[in-house]
Amino acid sequence: SQQGEEDPQALSIQEGENATMNCSYKTSINNLQWYRQNSGRGLVHLILIRSNEREKHSGRLRVTLDTSKKSSSLLITASRAADTASYFCATDIVGGAQKLVFGQGTRLTINP
Amino acid sequence: DGGITQSPKYLFRKEGQNVTLSCEQNLNHDAMYWYRQDPGQGLRLIYYSQIVNDFQKGDIAEGYSVSREKKESFPLTVTSAQKNPTAFYLCASSITGVNYGYTFGSGTRLTVV
């Protein structure tokens, strides 16, 4: 049951530019989380935004959440080559027993 | 250092064989999860456990089995009933309760030969 859809599926930008990824979901959530995955590796937790929060920052990351539109965005500012990875949103659904449901991911490539 | 260890990193299975993937954590987390990832895809939940000696099926449990005899360990067995087991398997753990993120292991890549 994949409830998260991410857009775009792939994104290629120049180093120093900002990267924006979007995530839409279908049902009520407790929180929405973003993870990064480098090729062939496990996922790394980046940031969690609760359903009653609208915006959250962590270093170069900015996450927004619009529960009325059931959507979230992840902005990475001043991108670096090391940011090249796949980025996944995951939703903790209300009544879902804390099981995260992951989207299909956005593959981000930062060109030097 | 605390973390999750998955082993082996690569595993090859012959047709009709059962294989077991190991997942061990020293984070003192109550909840543990197994996900499957196919190339270019998101993660799909196989099984999860929120407490020792208890576990629940996820979305794609058929052909898999688990046990949770110790808090630190949550092994996954891929049985011969799983017809398409070639995938990347990820184990994760978390604190029980709302608004906690997952810690993931580095994964096991299983290939049928």
Short mmCIF file of N, CA and C in Angstrom, two decimals, chain A residues 1-2 30-31 33 35 37 40-45 48-51 88 92 96-105 107, chain B residues 9 31 33 35 37 40-45 48 50 59 88 90 94-102 104-107 109:
data_model
loop_
_atom_site.label_atom_id
_atom_site.label_comp_id
_atom_site.label_asym_id
_atom_site.label_seq_id
_atom_site.Cartn_x
_atom_site.Cartn_y
_atom_site.Cartn_z
N SER A 1 0.85 -1.19 0.00
CA SER A 1 0.00 0.00 0.00
C SER A 1 0.89 1.24 0.00
N GLN A 2 1.31 1.69 -1.19
CA GLN A 2 2.16 2.85 -1.35
C GLN A 2 1.27 4.07 -1.34
N ASN A 30 0.34 11.06 11.29
CA ASN A 30 0.90 11.58 12.54
C ASN A 30 2.11 12.48 12.23
N ASN A 31 2.90 12.02 11.27
CA ASN A 31 4.06 12.79 10.85
C ASN A 31 4.49 12.34 9.46
N GLN A 33 8.19 11.96 7.16
CA GLN A 33 9.64 11.93 7.34
C GLN A 33 10.32 11.88 5.97
N TYR A 35 13.99 10.72 4.06
CA TYR A 35 15.19 9.90 4.18
C TYR A 35 16.03 10.05 2.92
N GLN A 37 19.07 8.00 0.58
CA GLN A 37 19.70 6.72 0.33
C GLN A 37 20.77 6.89 -0.74
N GLY A 40 23.01 1.68 -3.19
CA GLY A 40 23.40 0.42 -2.59
C GLY A 40 23.56 0.45 -1.08
N ARG A 41 23.08 1.50 -0.44
CA ARG A 41 23.24 1.63 1.00
C ARG A 41 21.88 1.68 1.69
N GLY A 42 21.91 1.69 3.02
CA GLY A 42 20.68 1.86 3.78
C GLY A 42 20.20 3.30 3.76
N LEU A 43 19.00 3.51 4.30
CA LEU A 43 18.44 4.85 4.34
C LEU A 43 18.90 5.59 5.59
N VAL A 44 19.04 6.90 5.45
CA VAL A 44 19.44 7.76 6.56
C VAL A 44 18.31 8.76 6.82
N HIS A 45 17.88 8.82 8.07
CA HIS A 45 16.82 9.75 8.45
C HIS A 45 17.32 11.18 8.38
N LEU A 48 11.97 14.97 10.41
CA LEU A 48 10.59 14.55 10.70
C LEU A 48 9.76 15.81 10.94
N ILE A 49 8.62 15.89 10.31
CA ILE A 49 7.71 17.01 10.54
C ILE A 49 6.38 16.45 11.01
N ARG A 50 5.90 16.98 12.12
CA ARG A 50 4.66 16.49 12.72
C ARG A 50 3.45 17.08 11.99
N SER A 51 2.32 16.45 12.15
CA SER A 51 1.12 16.88 11.42
C SER A 51 0.66 18.28 11.81
N PHE A 88 13.56 9.85 -0.17
CA PHE A 88 12.26 9.23 0.02
C PHE A 88 11.46 9.95 1.10
N ASP A 92 3.80 8.31 8.51
CA ASP A 92 3.34 7.55 9.67
C ASP A 92 1.83 7.81 9.74
N GLY A 96 -1.89 3.52 12.07
CA GLY A 96 -1.06 2.60 11.29
C GLY A 96 -0.02 1.86 12.08
N ALA A 97 -0.09 1.92 13.41
CA ALA A 97 0.82 1.17 14.28
C ALA A 97 2.28 1.53 14.04
N GLN A 98 2.53 2.79 13.73
CA GLN A 98 3.89 3.31 13.59
C GLN A 98 4.65 2.66 12.43
N LYS A 99 3.92 2.07 11.47
CA LYS A 99 4.59 1.53 10.29
C LYS A 99 4.73 2.66 9.28
N LEU A 100 5.94 2.90 8.82
CA LEU A 100 6.14 3.93 7.82
C LEU A 100 5.81 3.38 6.43
N VAL A 101 5.13 4.20 5.63
CA VAL A 101 4.83 3.87 4.24
C VAL A 101 5.67 4.80 3.37
N PHE A 102 6.50 4.21 2.53
CA PHE A 102 7.46 4.98 1.75
C PHE A 102 6.95 5.27 0.34
N GLY A 103 7.37 6.43 -0.16
CA GLY A 103 7.12 6.76 -1.56
C GLY A 103 8.15 6.08 -2.45
N GLN A 104 8.05 6.35 -3.76
CA GLN A 104 8.92 5.72 -4.75
C GLN A 104 10.29 6.38 -4.82
N GLY A 105 10.39 7.59 -4.28
CA GLY A 105 11.68 8.25 -4.24
C GLY A 105 11.95 9.19 -5.40
N ARG A 107 15.31 10.58 -7.48
CA ARG A 107 16.75 10.41 -7.67
C ARG A 107 17.35 11.76 -8.02
N LYS B 9 26.25 -9.01 3.59
CA LYS B 9 25.99 -7.89 2.69
C LYS B 9 25.45 -8.41 1.36
N ALA B 31 11.00 -1.56 18.63
CA ALA B 31 10.38 -1.88 17.34
C ALA B 31 11.44 -2.17 16.27
N TYR B 33 11.80 -3.66 11.96
CA TYR B 33 11.06 -3.76 10.70
C TYR B 33 11.94 -4.39 9.62
N TYR B 35 12.03 -4.42 5.37
CA TYR B 35 11.51 -3.88 4.12
C TYR B 35 12.23 -4.54 2.94
N GLN B 37 13.27 -3.78 -1.11
CA GLN B 37 13.40 -2.73 -2.13
C GLN B 37 13.81 -3.36 -3.45
N GLY B 40 15.09 0.71 -8.34
CA GLY B 40 14.40 1.93 -8.71
C GLY B 40 13.06 2.14 -8.02
N GLN B 41 12.80 1.34 -7.00
CA GLN B 41 11.50 1.41 -6.33
C GLN B 41 11.63 1.88 -4.89
N GLY B 42 10.45 2.13 -4.29
CA GLY B 42 10.43 2.45 -2.87
C GLY B 42 10.52 1.19 -2.03
N LEU B 43 10.28 1.34 -0.74
CA LEU B 43 10.37 0.23 0.19
C LEU B 43 8.98 -0.34 0.47
N ARG B 44 8.92 -1.66 0.54
CA ARG B 44 7.66 -2.33 0.89
C ARG B 44 7.86 -3.14 2.16
N LEU B 45 6.91 -3.03 3.09
CA LEU B 45 7.03 -3.64 4.40
C LEU B 45 6.72 -5.13 4.36
N TYR B 48 6.94 -6.65 10.78
CA TYR B 48 7.41 -5.74 11.81
C TYR B 48 7.10 -6.32 13.18
N GLN B 50 6.92 -4.98 17.38
CA GLN B 50 6.96 -3.85 18.30
C GLN B 50 7.37 -4.26 19.70
N ASP B 59 2.86 -5.68 4.25
CA ASP B 59 2.10 -5.73 2.99
C ASP B 59 2.47 -6.91 2.09
N PHE B 88 16.82 -6.12 -2.63
CA PHE B 88 17.63 -5.52 -1.57
C PHE B 88 16.76 -5.48 -0.32
N LEU B 90 16.16 -4.46 3.65
CA LEU B 90 16.57 -3.47 4.64
C LEU B 90 15.87 -3.72 5.96
N SER B 94 13.26 1.33 15.66
CA SER B 94 12.85 2.63 16.17
C SER B 94 12.38 2.51 17.61
N ILE B 95 12.33 3.66 18.27
CA ILE B 95 11.69 3.75 19.58
C ILE B 95 10.18 3.60 19.35
N THR B 96 9.52 2.88 20.22
CA THR B 96 8.07 2.72 20.10
C THR B 96 7.37 4.02 20.49
N GLY B 97 6.38 4.40 19.69
CA GLY B 97 5.66 5.63 19.99
C GLY B 97 5.62 6.52 18.77
N VAL B 98 4.82 7.54 18.85
CA VAL B 98 4.63 8.42 17.71
C VAL B 98 5.79 9.42 17.61
N ASN B 99 6.12 9.78 16.38
CA ASN B 99 7.08 10.86 16.11
C ASN B 99 8.52 10.49 16.40
N TYR B 100 8.88 9.27 16.03
CA TYR B 100 10.27 8.85 16.06
C TYR B 100 10.65 8.33 14.68
N GLY B 101 11.86 8.64 14.25
CA GLY B 101 12.33 8.15 12.97
C GLY B 101 12.92 6.76 13.10
N TYR B 102 13.21 6.16 11.95
CA TYR B 102 13.81 4.84 11.90
C TYR B 102 15.33 4.97 11.74
N PHE B 104 18.21 2.65 9.98
CA PHE B 104 18.31 1.54 9.04
C PHE B 104 19.69 0.89 9.11
N GLY B 105 19.70 -0.42 8.79
CA GLY B 105 20.95 -1.11 8.53
C GLY B 105 21.42 -0.81 7.12
N SER B 106 22.55 -1.40 6.75
CA SER B 106 23.14 -1.13 5.44
C SER B 106 22.63 -2.06 4.35
N GLY B 107 21.77 -3.01 4.72
CA GLY B 107 21.09 -3.82 3.71
C GLY B 107 21.79 -5.12 3.35
N ARG B 109 21.84 -7.70 -0.07
CA ARG B 109 21.39 -7.91 -1.44
C ARG B 109 21.30 -9.40 -1.69
#
